[in-house]
CSV table of N, CA, C and O in Angstrom, one decimal:
chain,number,residue,atom,x,y,z
I,1,UNK,N,101.6,-128.8,-9.8
I,1,UNK,CA,100.4,-129.7,-9.6
I,1,UNK,C,99.2,-128.8,-9.6
I,1,UNK,O,99.0,-127.8,-9.0
I,2,UNK,N,98.1,-129.4,-10.3
I,2,UNK,CA,96.9,-128.7,-10.3
I,2,UNK,C,95.9,-129.2,-9.4
I,2,UNK,O,96.1,-130.5,-9.1
I,3,UNK,N,94.9,-128.5,-9.0
I,3,UNK,CA,93.9,-129.0,-8.1
I,3,UNK,C,92.5,-128.6,-8.6
I,3,UNK,O,92.4,-127.4,-9.1
I,4,UNK,N,91.6,-129.4,-8.6
I,4,UNK,CA,90.3,-129.1,-9.0
I,4,UNK,C,89.2,-129.1,-7.9
I,4,UNK,O,89.1,-130.0,-7.2
I,5,UNK,N,88.5,-128.1,-7.8
I,5,UNK,CA,87.2,-128.1,-7.0
I,5,UNK,C,86.0,-127.8,-7.7
I,5,UNK,O,86.0,-127.1,-8.6
I,6,UNK,N,84.9,-128.4,-7.3
I,6,UNK,CA,83.5,-128.1,-7.9
I,6,UNK,C,82.6,-127.4,-6.9
I,6,UNK,O,82.6,-127.7,-5.8
I,7,UNK,N,82.0,-126.4,-7.6
I,7,UNK,CA,81.1,-125.7,-6.8
I,7,UNK,C,79.7,-125.7,-7.4
I,7,UNK,O,79.6,-125.7,-8.7
I,8,UNK,N,78.6,-125.4,-6.7
I,8,UNK,CA,77.3,-125.4,-7.1
I,8,UNK,C,76.7,-124.0,-7.3
I,8,UNK,O,75.8,-123.8,-7.9
I,9,UNK,N,77.4,-122.9,-6.7
I,9,UNK,CA,76.9,-121.6,-6.7
I,9,UNK,C,78.1,-120.7,-7.1
I,9,UNK,O,79.2,-120.9,-6.7
I,10,UNK,N,77.7,-119.6,-7.7
I,10,UNK,CA,78.6,-118.5,-7.9
I,10,UNK,C,77.9,-117.2,-7.7
I,10,UNK,O,76.7,-117.0,-8.0
I,11,UNK,N,78.6,-116.3,-7.0
I,11,UNK,CA,78.0,-115.0,-6.6
I,11,UNK,C,78.9,-113.9,-7.0
I,11,UNK,O,80.1,-113.9,-6.5
I,12,UNK,N,78.5,-112.8,-7.7
I,12,UNK,CA,79.3,-111.6,-8.0
I,12,UNK,C,79.0,-110.7,-6.9
I,12,UNK,O,77.8,-110.3,-6.6
I,13,UNK,N,80.0,-110.2,-6.3
I,13,UNK,CA,79.8,-109.2,-5.1
I,13,UNK,C,80.4,-107.9,-5.5
I,13,UNK,O,81.2,-107.7,-6.5
I,14,UNK,N,80.1,-106.8,-4.8
I,14,UNK,CA,80.6,-105.5,-5.1
I,14,UNK,C,81.9,-105.1,-4.3
I,14,UNK,O,82.5,-106.2,-3.9
I,15,UNK,N,82.2,-103.9,-4.2
I,15,UNK,CA,83.5,-103.6,-3.7
I,15,UNK,C,83.5,-103.3,-2.3
I,15,UNK,O,84.6,-103.2,-1.7
I,16,UNK,N,82.4,-103.3,-1.5
I,16,UNK,CA,82.4,-103.0,0.0
I,16,UNK,C,82.2,-104.3,0.7
I,16,UNK,O,81.3,-104.5,1.5
I,17,UNK,N,83.1,-105.2,0.4
I,17,UNK,CA,83.0,-106.5,1.2
I,17,UNK,C,82.2,-107.5,0.5
I,17,UNK,O,81.6,-107.1,-0.5
I,18,UNK,N,82.1,-108.7,1.0
I,18,UNK,CA,81.3,-109.7,0.4
I,18,UNK,C,79.9,-109.7,1.0
I,18,UNK,O,79.8,-110.2,2.1
I,19,UNK,N,79.0,-109.3,0.4
I,19,UNK,CA,77.7,-109.1,0.9
I,19,UNK,C,76.7,-110.1,0.0
I,19,UNK,O,76.7,-110.1,-1.1
I,20,UNK,N,75.9,-111.0,0.7
I,20,UNK,CA,75.1,-111.9,0.3
I,20,UNK,C,73.6,-111.7,0.5
I,20,UNK,O,73.3,-111.4,1.7
I,21,UNK,N,72.8,-111.9,-0.4
I,21,UNK,CA,71.3,-112.1,-0.1
I,21,UNK,C,71.0,-113.3,0.7
I,21,UNK,O,71.6,-114.6,0.2
I,22,UNK,N,70.3,-113.2,1.8
I,22,UNK,CA,70.1,-114.3,2.8
I,22,UNK,C,68.5,-114.5,3.0
I,22,UNK,O,67.9,-113.5,3.2
I,23,UNK,N,68.1,-115.7,3.1
I,23,UNK,CA,66.7,-116.0,3.5
I,23,UNK,C,66.8,-116.7,4.9
I,23,UNK,O,67.3,-117.7,4.8
I,24,UNK,N,66.2,-116.0,5.9
I,24,UNK,CA,66.1,-116.7,7.2
I,24,UNK,C,64.7,-117.2,7.3
I,24,UNK,O,63.8,-116.6,7.0
I,25,UNK,N,64.5,-118.5,7.8
I,25,UNK,CA,63.2,-119.1,7.9
I,25,UNK,C,63.1,-119.9,9.2
I,25,UNK,O,64.0,-120.4,9.7
I,26,UNK,N,61.8,-119.8,9.7
I,26,UNK,CA,61.5,-120.5,10.9
I,26,UNK,C,60.0,-120.9,10.7
I,26,UNK,O,59.2,-119.8,10.8
I,27,UNK,N,59.6,-122.1,10.7
I,27,UNK,CA,58.3,-122.5,10.5
I,27,UNK,C,57.8,-121.9,9.1
I,27,UNK,O,58.3,-122.0,8.1
I,28,UNK,N,56.5,-121.3,9.1
I,28,UNK,CA,56.1,-120.6,8.0
I,28,UNK,C,56.5,-119.2,7.8
I,28,UNK,O,56.3,-118.6,6.9
I,29,UNK,N,57.3,-118.7,8.7
I,29,UNK,CA,57.9,-117.4,8.6
I,29,UNK,C,59.3,-117.3,7.9
I,29,UNK,O,60.1,-118.2,8.1
I,30,UNK,N,59.4,-116.3,7.1
I,30,UNK,CA,60.8,-116.1,6.4
I,30,UNK,C,60.9,-114.7,6.0
I,30,UNK,O,59.9,-114.0,5.9
I,31,UNK,N,62.2,-114.3,5.9
I,31,UNK,CA,62.4,-113.0,5.5
I,31,UNK,C,63.7,-112.9,4.7
I,31,UNK,O,64.5,-113.8,4.8
I,32,UNK,N,63.9,-111.9,3.9
I,32,UNK,CA,65.1,-111.7,3.1
I,32,UNK,C,65.9,-110.6,3.8
I,32,UNK,O,65.3,-109.6,4.3
I,33,UNK,N,67.3,-110.8,3.8
I,33,UNK,CA,68.1,-109.8,4.5
I,33,UNK,C,69.4,-109.9,3.6
I,33,UNK,O,69.8,-110.9,3.0
I,34,UNK,N,70.3,-108.8,3.7
I,34,UNK,CA,71.7,-108.8,3.2
I,34,UNK,C,72.5,-109.1,4.4
I,34,UNK,O,72.4,-108.6,5.5
I,35,UNK,N,73.5,-110.0,4.1
I,35,UNK,CA,74.5,-110.3,5.3
I,35,UNK,C,76.0,-110.2,4.7
I,35,UNK,O,76.2,-110.6,3.6
I,36,UNK,N,76.9,-109.9,5.5
I,36,UNK,CA,78.3,-109.8,5.1
I,36,UNK,C,78.9,-110.9,5.5
I,36,UNK,O,78.8,-111.4,6.6
I,37,UNK,N,79.7,-111.6,4.6
I,37,UNK,CA,80.5,-112.7,4.9
I,37,UNK,C,81.8,-112.2,5.9
I,37,UNK,O,82.5,-111.3,5.5
I,38,UNK,N,81.8,-112.8,6.9
I,38,UNK,CA,82.7,-112.4,8.1
I,38,UNK,C,83.7,-113.4,8.6
I,38,UNK,O,83.2,-114.2,9.5
I,39,UNK,N,84.8,-113.7,8.1
I,39,UNK,CA,85.7,-114.8,8.6
I,39,UNK,C,86.2,-114.5,9.9
I,39,UNK,O,86.8,-115.4,10.5
I,40,UNK,N,86.2,-113.3,10.4
I,40,UNK,CA,86.6,-112.9,11.7
I,40,UNK,C,85.7,-113.2,12.9
I,40,UNK,O,85.9,-113.0,13.9
I,41,UNK,N,84.3,-113.5,12.4
I,41,UNK,CA,83.4,-113.7,13.4
I,41,UNK,C,83.1,-115.2,13.6
I,41,UNK,O,83.0,-115.9,12.5
I,42,UNK,N,83.2,-115.7,14.9
I,42,UNK,CA,82.8,-117.0,15.1
I,42,UNK,C,81.5,-117.4,14.7
I,42,UNK,O,81.1,-118.5,14.2
I,43,UNK,N,80.4,-116.6,15.0
I,43,UNK,CA,79.0,-116.8,14.9
I,43,UNK,C,78.4,-115.9,13.9
I,43,UNK,O,78.9,-114.8,13.5
I,44,UNK,N,77.2,-116.3,13.5
I,44,UNK,CA,76.4,-115.4,12.6
I,44,UNK,C,75.5,-114.6,13.5
I,44,UNK,O,74.8,-115.1,14.3
I,45,UNK,N,75.4,-113.3,13.1
I,45,UNK,CA,74.7,-112.4,13.9
I,45,UNK,C,73.9,-111.5,13.0
I,45,UNK,O,74.3,-111.0,12.0
I,46,UNK,N,72.6,-111.3,13.5
I,46,UNK,CA,71.6,-110.6,12.6
I,46,UNK,C,70.9,-109.6,13.6
I,46,UNK,O,70.9,-109.8,14.8
I,47,UNK,N,70.3,-108.6,13.0
I,47,UNK,CA,69.5,-107.6,13.6
I,47,UNK,C,68.4,-108.3,14.5
I,47,UNK,O,67.8,-109.2,14.1
I,48,UNK,N,68.1,-107.7,15.7
I,48,UNK,CA,67.1,-108.2,16.5
I,48,UNK,C,65.8,-108.2,15.8
I,48,UNK,O,64.9,-109.0,15.8
I,49,UNK,N,65.6,-107.1,15.1
I,49,UNK,CA,64.3,-106.9,14.2
I,49,UNK,C,64.0,-108.2,13.4
I,49,UNK,O,62.9,-108.4,13.2
I,50,UNK,N,65.0,-108.7,12.8
I,50,UNK,CA,64.8,-109.9,12.0
I,50,UNK,C,64.3,-111.1,12.8
I,50,UNK,O,63.4,-111.9,12.4
I,51,UNK,N,64.9,-111.3,14.0
I,51,UNK,CA,64.4,-112.3,14.9
I,51,UNK,C,63.0,-112.1,15.3
I,51,UNK,O,62.2,-113.1,15.2
I,52,UNK,N,62.7,-110.9,15.6
I,52,UNK,CA,61.2,-110.5,15.8
I,52,UNK,C,60.3,-110.9,14.7
I,52,UNK,O,59.2,-111.3,14.8
I,53,UNK,N,60.7,-110.5,13.4
I,53,UNK,CA,59.9,-110.9,12.2
I,53,UNK,C,59.8,-112.3,12.1
I,53,UNK,O,58.7,-112.7,11.4
I,54,UNK,N,60.6,-113.1,12.6
I,54,UNK,CA,60.4,-114.6,12.6
I,54,UNK,C,59.5,-115.1,13.7
I,54,UNK,O,59.4,-116.3,14.0
I,55,UNK,N,59.0,-114.1,14.5
I,55,UNK,CA,58.1,-114.5,15.7
I,55,UNK,C,58.9,-115.1,16.9
I,55,UNK,O,58.4,-115.8,17.6
I,56,UNK,N,60.2,-114.8,16.9
I,56,UNK,CA,61.0,-115.3,18.0
I,56,UNK,C,61.0,-114.4,19.2
I,56,UNK,O,60.9,-113.1,19.1
I,57,UNK,N,61.0,-114.9,20.4
I,57,UNK,CA,61.1,-114.1,21.6
I,57,UNK,C,62.7,-114.2,21.8
I,57,UNK,O,63.2,-115.1,22.4
I,58,UNK,N,63.4,-113.1,21.3
I,58,UNK,CA,64.8,-113.0,21.2
I,58,UNK,C,65.5,-113.5,22.6
I,58,UNK,O,66.4,-114.3,22.4
I,59,UNK,N,65.0,-112.9,23.6
I,59,UNK,CA,65.8,-113.3,24.8
I,59,UNK,C,65.6,-114.6,25.3
I,59,UNK,O,66.3,-115.1,26.3
I,60,UNK,N,64.7,-115.5,24.8
I,60,UNK,CA,64.6,-116.9,25.2
I,60,UNK,C,65.7,-117.7,24.5
I,60,UNK,O,65.7,-119.0,24.8
I,61,UNK,N,66.6,-117.2,23.8
I,61,UNK,CA,67.5,-117.9,23.1
I,61,UNK,C,68.7,-118.1,23.9
I,61,UNK,O,68.9,-117.5,25.0
I,62,UNK,N,69.7,-118.7,23.4
I,62,UNK,CA,71.0,-119.0,24.0
I,62,UNK,C,71.7,-117.7,24.2
I,62,UNK,O,72.2,-117.2,23.2
I,63,UNK,N,72.1,-117.1,25.4
I,63,UNK,CA,72.7,-115.9,25.5
I,63,UNK,C,74.1,-116.0,25.2
I,63,UNK,O,74.9,-117.0,25.4
I,64,UNK,N,74.8,-115.0,24.5
I,64,UNK,CA,76.2,-115.0,24.2
I,64,UNK,C,76.7,-113.5,24.3
I,64,UNK,O,76.1,-112.6,23.6
I,65,UNK,N,77.7,-113.2,25.0
I,65,UNK,CA,78.3,-112.0,25.1
I,65,UNK,C,79.4,-111.9,24.0
I,65,UNK,O,80.4,-112.7,24.2
I,66,UNK,N,79.2,-111.1,23.0
I,66,UNK,CA,80.1,-111.1,21.9
I,66,UNK,C,81.1,-109.9,22.0
I,66,UNK,O,80.7,-108.8,22.2
I,67,UNK,N,82.3,-110.3,21.9
I,67,UNK,CA,83.4,-109.3,22.0
I,67,UNK,C,84.0,-108.9,20.6
I,67,UNK,O,84.2,-109.8,19.9
I,68,UNK,N,84.2,-107.6,20.5
I,68,UNK,CA,84.8,-107.2,19.2
I,68,UNK,C,86.0,-106.2,19.5
I,68,UNK,O,86.1,-106.0,20.6
I,69,UNK,N,86.7,-105.7,18.5
I,69,UNK,CA,87.7,-104.8,18.7
I,69,UNK,C,87.2,-103.4,19.3
I,69,UNK,O,87.9,-102.8,20.1
I,70,UNK,N,86.0,-103.0,18.9
I,70,UNK,CA,85.4,-101.9,19.4
I,70,UNK,C,84.5,-102.0,20.7
I,70,UNK,O,84.0,-101.0,21.2
I,71,UNK,N,84.3,-103.1,21.3
I,71,UNK,CA,83.6,-103.4,22.4
I,71,UNK,C,82.9,-104.7,22.5
I,71,UNK,O,83.3,-105.6,21.8
I,72,UNK,N,81.8,-104.6,23.3
I,72,UNK,CA,81.0,-105.8,23.4
I,72,UNK,C,79.6,-105.7,23.3
I,72,UNK,O,79.1,-104.7,23.5
I,73,UNK,N,78.7,-106.8,23.1
I,73,UNK,CA,77.4,-106.7,23.0
I,73,UNK,C,76.7,-108.0,23.4
I,73,UNK,O,77.3,-109.0,23.1
I,74,UNK,N,75.6,-108.0,23.6
I,74,UNK,CA,74.7,-109.3,24.1
I,74,UNK,C,73.9,-109.6,22.8
I,74,UNK,O,73.3,-108.9,22.0
I,75,UNK,N,73.8,-111.0,22.6
I,75,UNK,CA,73.1,-111.6,21.5
I,75,UNK,C,72.5,-112.9,22.0
I,75,UNK,O,73.0,-113.5,22.9
I,76,UNK,N,71.5,-113.4,21.4
I,76,UNK,CA,70.7,-114.5,21.7
I,76,UNK,C,70.5,-115.5,20.5
I,76,UNK,O,70.2,-115.1,19.5
I,77,UNK,N,71.0,-116.8,20.8
I,77,UNK,CA,71.0,-117.7,19.5
I,77,UNK,C,69.8,-118.5,19.5
I,77,UNK,O,69.1,-118.9,20.4
I,78,UNK,N,69.3,-118.7,18.2
I,78,UNK,CA,68.2,-119.6,17.9
I,78,UNK,C,68.5,-120.4,16.7
I,78,UNK,O,69.2,-119.8,15.7
I,79,UNK,N,68.0,-121.6,16.6
I,79,UNK,CA,68.4,-122.4,15.5
I,79,UNK,C,67.2,-122.0,14.4
I,79,UNK,O,66.0,-122.1,14.6
I,80,UNK,N,67.7,-121.6,13.2
I,80,UNK,CA,66.8,-121.1,12.2
I,80,UNK,C,67.4,-121.8,10.9
I,80,UNK,O,68.6,-122.2,10.8
I,81,UNK,N,66.7,-121.7,9.8
I,81,UNK,CA,67.1,-122.2,8.4
I,81,UNK,C,67.6,-121.0,7.8
I,81,UNK,O,67.0,-119.9,7.7
I,82,UNK,N,68.9,-121.2,7.2
I,82,UNK,CA,69.5,-120.0,6.6
I,82,UNK,C,69.8,-120.5,5.0
I,82,UNK,O,70.5,-121.5,4.9
I,83,UNK,N,69.3,-119.8,4.2
I,83,UNK,CA,69.5,-120.1,2.6
I,83,UNK,C,70.2,-118.9,2.1
I,83,UNK,O,69.8,-117.7,2.1
I,84,UNK,N,71.4,-119.2,1.5
I,84,UNK,CA,72.2,-118.2,0.9
I,84,UNK,C,73.0,-119.1,-0.3
I,84,UNK,O,73.4,-120.1,-0.1
I,85,UNK,N,73.1,-118.4,-1.4
I,85,UNK,CA,73.8,-119.0,-2.6
I,85,UNK,C,73.2,-120.2,-3.1
I,85,UNK,O,73.7,-121.2,-3.5
I,86,UNK,N,71.8,-120.4,-2.8
I,86,UNK,CA,71.1,-121.5,-3.2
I,86,UNK,C,71.3,-122.8,-2.2
I,86,UNK,O,70.9,-123.9,-2.5
I,87,UNK,N,72.1,-122.6,-1.0
I,87,UNK,CA,72.3,-123.6,-0.1
I,87,UNK,C,71.6,-123.3,1.2
I,87,UNK,O,71.7,-122.2,1.7
I,88,UNK,N,70.8,-124.4,1.6
I,88,UNK,CA,70.1,-124.1,2.9
I,88,UNK,C,70.6,-124.9,4.0
I,88,UNK,O,70.9,-126.2,3.8
I,89,UNK,N,70.8,-124.2,5.1
I,89,UNK,CA,71.4,-124.9,6.3
I,89,UNK,C,70.6,-124.6,7.5
I,89,UNK,O,70.2,-123.5,7.6
I,90,UNK,N,70.4,-125.5,8.4
I,90,UNK,CA,69.9,-125.3,9.7
I,90,UNK,C,71.0,-125.0,10.7
I,90,UNK,O,71.7,-126.1,10.9
I,91,UNK,N,71.1,-123.8,11.2
I,91,UNK,CA,72.2,-123.4,12.0
I,91,UNK,C,71.7,-122.6,13.2
I,91,UNK,O,70.7,-122.0,13.1
I,92,UNK,N,72.6,-122.2,14.1
I,92,UNK,CA,72.4,-121.3,15.2
I,92,UNK,C,72.7,-120.0,14.7
I,92,UNK,O,73.9,-119.7,14.3
I,93,UNK,N,71.8,-119.1,14.8
I,93,UNK,CA,72.0,-117.7,14.4
I,93,UNK,C,71.7,-116.8,15.7
I,93,UNK,O,70.9,-117.2,16.5
I,94,UNK,N,72.6,-115.9,15.9
I,94,UNK,CA,72.5,-115.0,17.1
I,94,UNK,C,71.7,-113.6,16.6
I,94,UNK,O,72.1,-113.1,15.5
I,95,UNK,N,70.8,-113.3,17.4
I,95,UNK,CA,70.2,-112.1,17.2
I,95,UNK,C,70.6,-111.0,18.2
I,95,UNK,O,70.5,-111.3,19.5
I,96,UNK,N,70.9,-109.9,17.9
I,96,UNK,CA,71.5,-108.8,18.8
I,96,UNK,C,70.4,-108.4,19.7
I,96,UNK,O,69.2,-108.4,19.4
I,97,UNK,N,70.8,-108.1,20.9
I,97,UNK,CA,69.8,-107.8,22.0
I,97,UNK,C,69.3,-106.4,21.7
I,97,UNK,O,68.1,-106.1,21.8
I,98,UNK,N,70.2,-105.5,21.4
I,98,UNK,CA,69.8,-104.0,21.1
I,98,UNK,C,69.2,-103.8,19.7
I,98,UNK,O,69.5,-104.6,18.7
I,99,UNK,N,68.1,-103.1,19.6
I,99,UNK,CA,67.6,-102.6,18.3
I,99,UNK,C,68.6,-101.8,17.6
I,99,UNK,O,69.5,-101.1,18.2
I,100,UNK,N,68.5,-101.9,16.2
I,100,UNK,CA,69.3,-101.0,15.4
I,100,UNK,C,70.8,-101.5,15.2
I,100,UNK,O,71.7,-100.8,14.9
I,101,UNK,N,71.1,-102.8,15.5
I,101,UNK,CA,72.3,-103.4,15.2
I,101,UNK,C,72.7,-103.1,13.7
I,101,UNK,O,71.9,-103.2,12.8
I,102,UNK,N,74.0,-102.6,13.6
I,102,UNK,CA,74.4,-102.0,12.3
I,102,UNK,C,74.6,-102.9,11.0
I,102,UNK,O,74.5,-102.5,9.9
I,103,UNK,N,74.7,-104.2,11.3
I,103,UNK,CA,74.8,-105.1,10.1
I,103,UNK,C,74.6,-106.6,10.5
I,103,UNK,O,74.6,-106.9,11.7
I,104,UNK,N,74.3,-107.4,9.5
I,104,UNK,CA,74.1,-108.8,9.6
I,104,UNK,C,75.4,-109.4,9.0
I,104,UNK,O,76.0,-109.0,8.0
I,105,UNK,N,75.9,-110.5,9.7
I,105,UNK,CA,77.1,-111.1,9.5
I,105,UNK,C,76.9,-112.7,9.4
I,105,UNK,O,76.2,-113.2,10.3
I,106,UNK,N,77.6,-113.4,8.4
I,106,UNK,CA,77.6,-114.7,8.4
I,106,UNK,C,79.0,-115.1,8.8
I,106,UNK,O,80.0,-114.9,8.1
I,107,UNK,N,79.1,-115.8,9.9
I,107,UNK,CA,80.5,-116.0,10.5
I,107,UNK,C,80.9,-117.4,10.2
I,107,UNK,O,80.3,-118.2,9.5
I,108,UNK,N,82.0,-117.8,11.0
I,108,UNK,CA,82.7,-119.1,10.7
I,108,UNK,C,81.8,-120.4,10.7
I,108,UNK,O,82.1,-121.3,10.1
I,109,UNK,N,81.0,-120.4,11.8
I,109,UNK,CA,80.2,-121.6,12.0
I,109,UNK,C,79.3,-121.8,10.9
I,109,UNK,O,78.9,-123.0,10.5
I,110,UNK,N,78.9,-120.8,10.1
I,110,UNK,CA,78.2,-121.0,8.7
I,110,UNK,C,79.1,-121.4,7.7
I,110,UNK,O,79.0,-122.3,6.9
I,111,UNK,N,80.4,-120.6,7.7
I,111,UNK,CA,81.4,-120.9,6.6
I,111,UNK,C,81.8,-122.3,6.7
I,111,UNK,O,82.0,-123.0,5.7
I,112,UNK,N,82.0,-123.0,8.0
I,112,UNK,CA,82.5,-124.3,8.1
I,112,UNK,C,81.6,-125.4,7.5
I,112,UNK,O,82.1,-126.4,7.2
I,113,UNK,N,80.4,-125.0,7.1
I,113,UNK,CA,79.5,-126.0,6.5
I,113,UNK,C,79.6,-126.0,5.0
I,113,UNK,O,78.9,-126.8,4.3
I,114,UNK,N,80.5,-125.1,4.5
I,114,UNK,CA,80.7,-125.0,3.0
I,114,UNK,C,81.9,-125.1,2.5
I,114,UNK,O,83.0,-125.2,3.3
I,115,UNK,N,82.0,-125.3,1.3
I,115,UNK,CA,83.4,-125.2,0.5
I,115,UNK,C,83.4,-123.9,-0.3
I,115,UNK,O,82.5,-123.7,-1.0
I,116,UNK,N,84.3,-123.0,0.0
I,116,UNK,CA,84.2,-121.7,-0.7
I,116,UNK,C,85.5,-121.5,-1.6
I,116,UNK,O,86.6,-122.0,-1.2
I,117,UNK,N,85.3,-120.9,-2.5
I,117,UNK,CA,86.4,-120.4,-3.5
I,117,UNK,C,86.1,-118.9,-3.7
I,117,UNK,O,85.2,-118.4,-3.9
I,118,UNK,N,87.3,-118.2,-3.7
I,118,UNK,CA,87.3,-116.8,-3.9
I,118,UNK,C,88.2,-116.2,-4.9
I,118,UNK,O,89.4,-116.6,-4.9
I,119,UNK,N,87.7,-115.5,-5.8
I,119,UNK,CA,88.5,-115.0,-6.8
I,119,UNK,C,88.2,-113.3,-6.7
I,119,UNK,O,87.3,-112.9,-7.4
I,120,UNK,N,88.9,-112.8,-5.7
I,120,UNK,CA,88.7,-111.4,-5.4
I,120,UNK,C,88.9,-110.5,-6.6
I,120,UNK,O,88.1,-109.4,-6.7
I,121,UNK,N,89.8,-110.7,-7.4
I,121,UNK,CA,90.2,-109.8,-8.5
I,121,UNK,C,89.0,-109.6,-9.4
I,121,UNK,O,88.7,-108.6,-9.8
I,122,UNK,N,88.2,-110.6,-9.6
I,122,UNK,CA,87.0,-110.7,-10.4
I,122,UNK,C,85.7,-110.5,-9.5
I,122,UNK,O,84.6,-110.6,-10.1
I,123,UNK,N,86.0,-110.4,-8.2
I,123,UNK,CA,84.7,-110.1,-7.3
I,123,UNK,C,83.8,-111.4,-7.4
I,123,UNK,O,82.5,-111.1,-7.5
I,124,UNK,N,84.4,-112.6,-7.4
I,124,UNK,CA,83.6,-113.8,-7.5
I,124,UNK,C,83.7,-114.8,-6.3
I,124,UNK,O,84.9,-114.9,-5.9
I,125,UNK,N,82.6,-115.1,-5.7
I,125,UNK,CA,82.6,-116.1,-4.7
I,125,UNK,C,81.9,-117.4,-5.2
I,125,UNK,O,80.9,-117.3,-5.8
I,126,UNK,N,82.6,-118.5,-5.0
I,126,UNK,CA,82.0,-119.9,-5.4
I,126,UNK,C,81.7,-120.6,-4.1
I,126,UNK,O,82.4,-120.5,-3.1
I,127,UNK,N,80.7,-121.4,-4.1
I,127,UNK,CA,80.3,-122.2,-2.9
I,127,UNK,C,79.7,-123.4,-3.3
I,127,UNK,O,79.0,-123.6,-4.4
I,128,UNK,N,79.8,-124.4,-2.3
I,128,UNK,CA,79.1,-125.7,-2.3
I,128,UNK,C,79.0,-126.2,-0.9
I,128,UNK,O,79.7,-125.8,-0.1
I,129,UNK,N,78.0,-127.1,-0.6
I,129,UNK,CA,78.0,-127.7,0.6
I,129,UNK,C,79.2,-128.4,0.8
I,129,UNK,O,79.8,-129.1,0.0
I,130,UNK,N,79.7,-128.5,2.0
I,130,UNK,CA,80.9,-129.2,2.4
I,130,UNK,C,80.9,-130.6,2.2
I,130,UNK,O,81.7,-131.3,1.7
I,131,UNK,N,79.5,-131.3,2.3
I,131,UNK,CA,79.4,-132.6,2.1
I,131,UNK,C,79.1,-133.1,0.6
I,131,UNK,O,78.8,-134.3,0.5
I,132,UNK,N,79.1,-132.1,-0.3
I,132,UNK,CA,78.7,-132.5,-1.7
I,132,UNK,C,80.0,-133.0,-2.3
I,132,UNK,O,81.1,-132.6,-1.9
I,133,UNK,N,79.9,-133.8,-3.4
I,133,UNK,CA,80.9,-134.4,-4.1
I,133,UNK,C,81.9,-133.3,-4.6
I,133,UNK,O,81.6,-132.2,-4.8
I,134,UNK,N,83.1,-133.7,-4.6
I,134,UNK,CA,84.3,-132.8,-4.9
I,134,UNK,C,84.7,-132.8,-6.3
I,134,UNK,O,85.2,-133.5,-6.9
């Protein structure tokens, strides 16, 4: 039995994980960043510096203690516009409390808004909004 899915975007990624260019926007402010697709993370987490570049008072967001295999850290959530793969979504993004957070990640709450296809052998990621026609 064959199955067919339709996607609106295709992204070729390198060998060190699936890293995507992302635009974060809030009001008239926006910035470009690179973020790793992380199916193991519930939430999307970005460097504190990115939140401040959007003129956010990071600590005024929704606090979240994030636990990982290597420890835990504090982050604060803010609703921002996230554009990646030509798809723009308004979602909650968490910004690390500490400066110098080592990476930006797009977690499952972002992934759940999409339909994704992965052909890892060819290093290709396909995407469409979850609510777009199939």
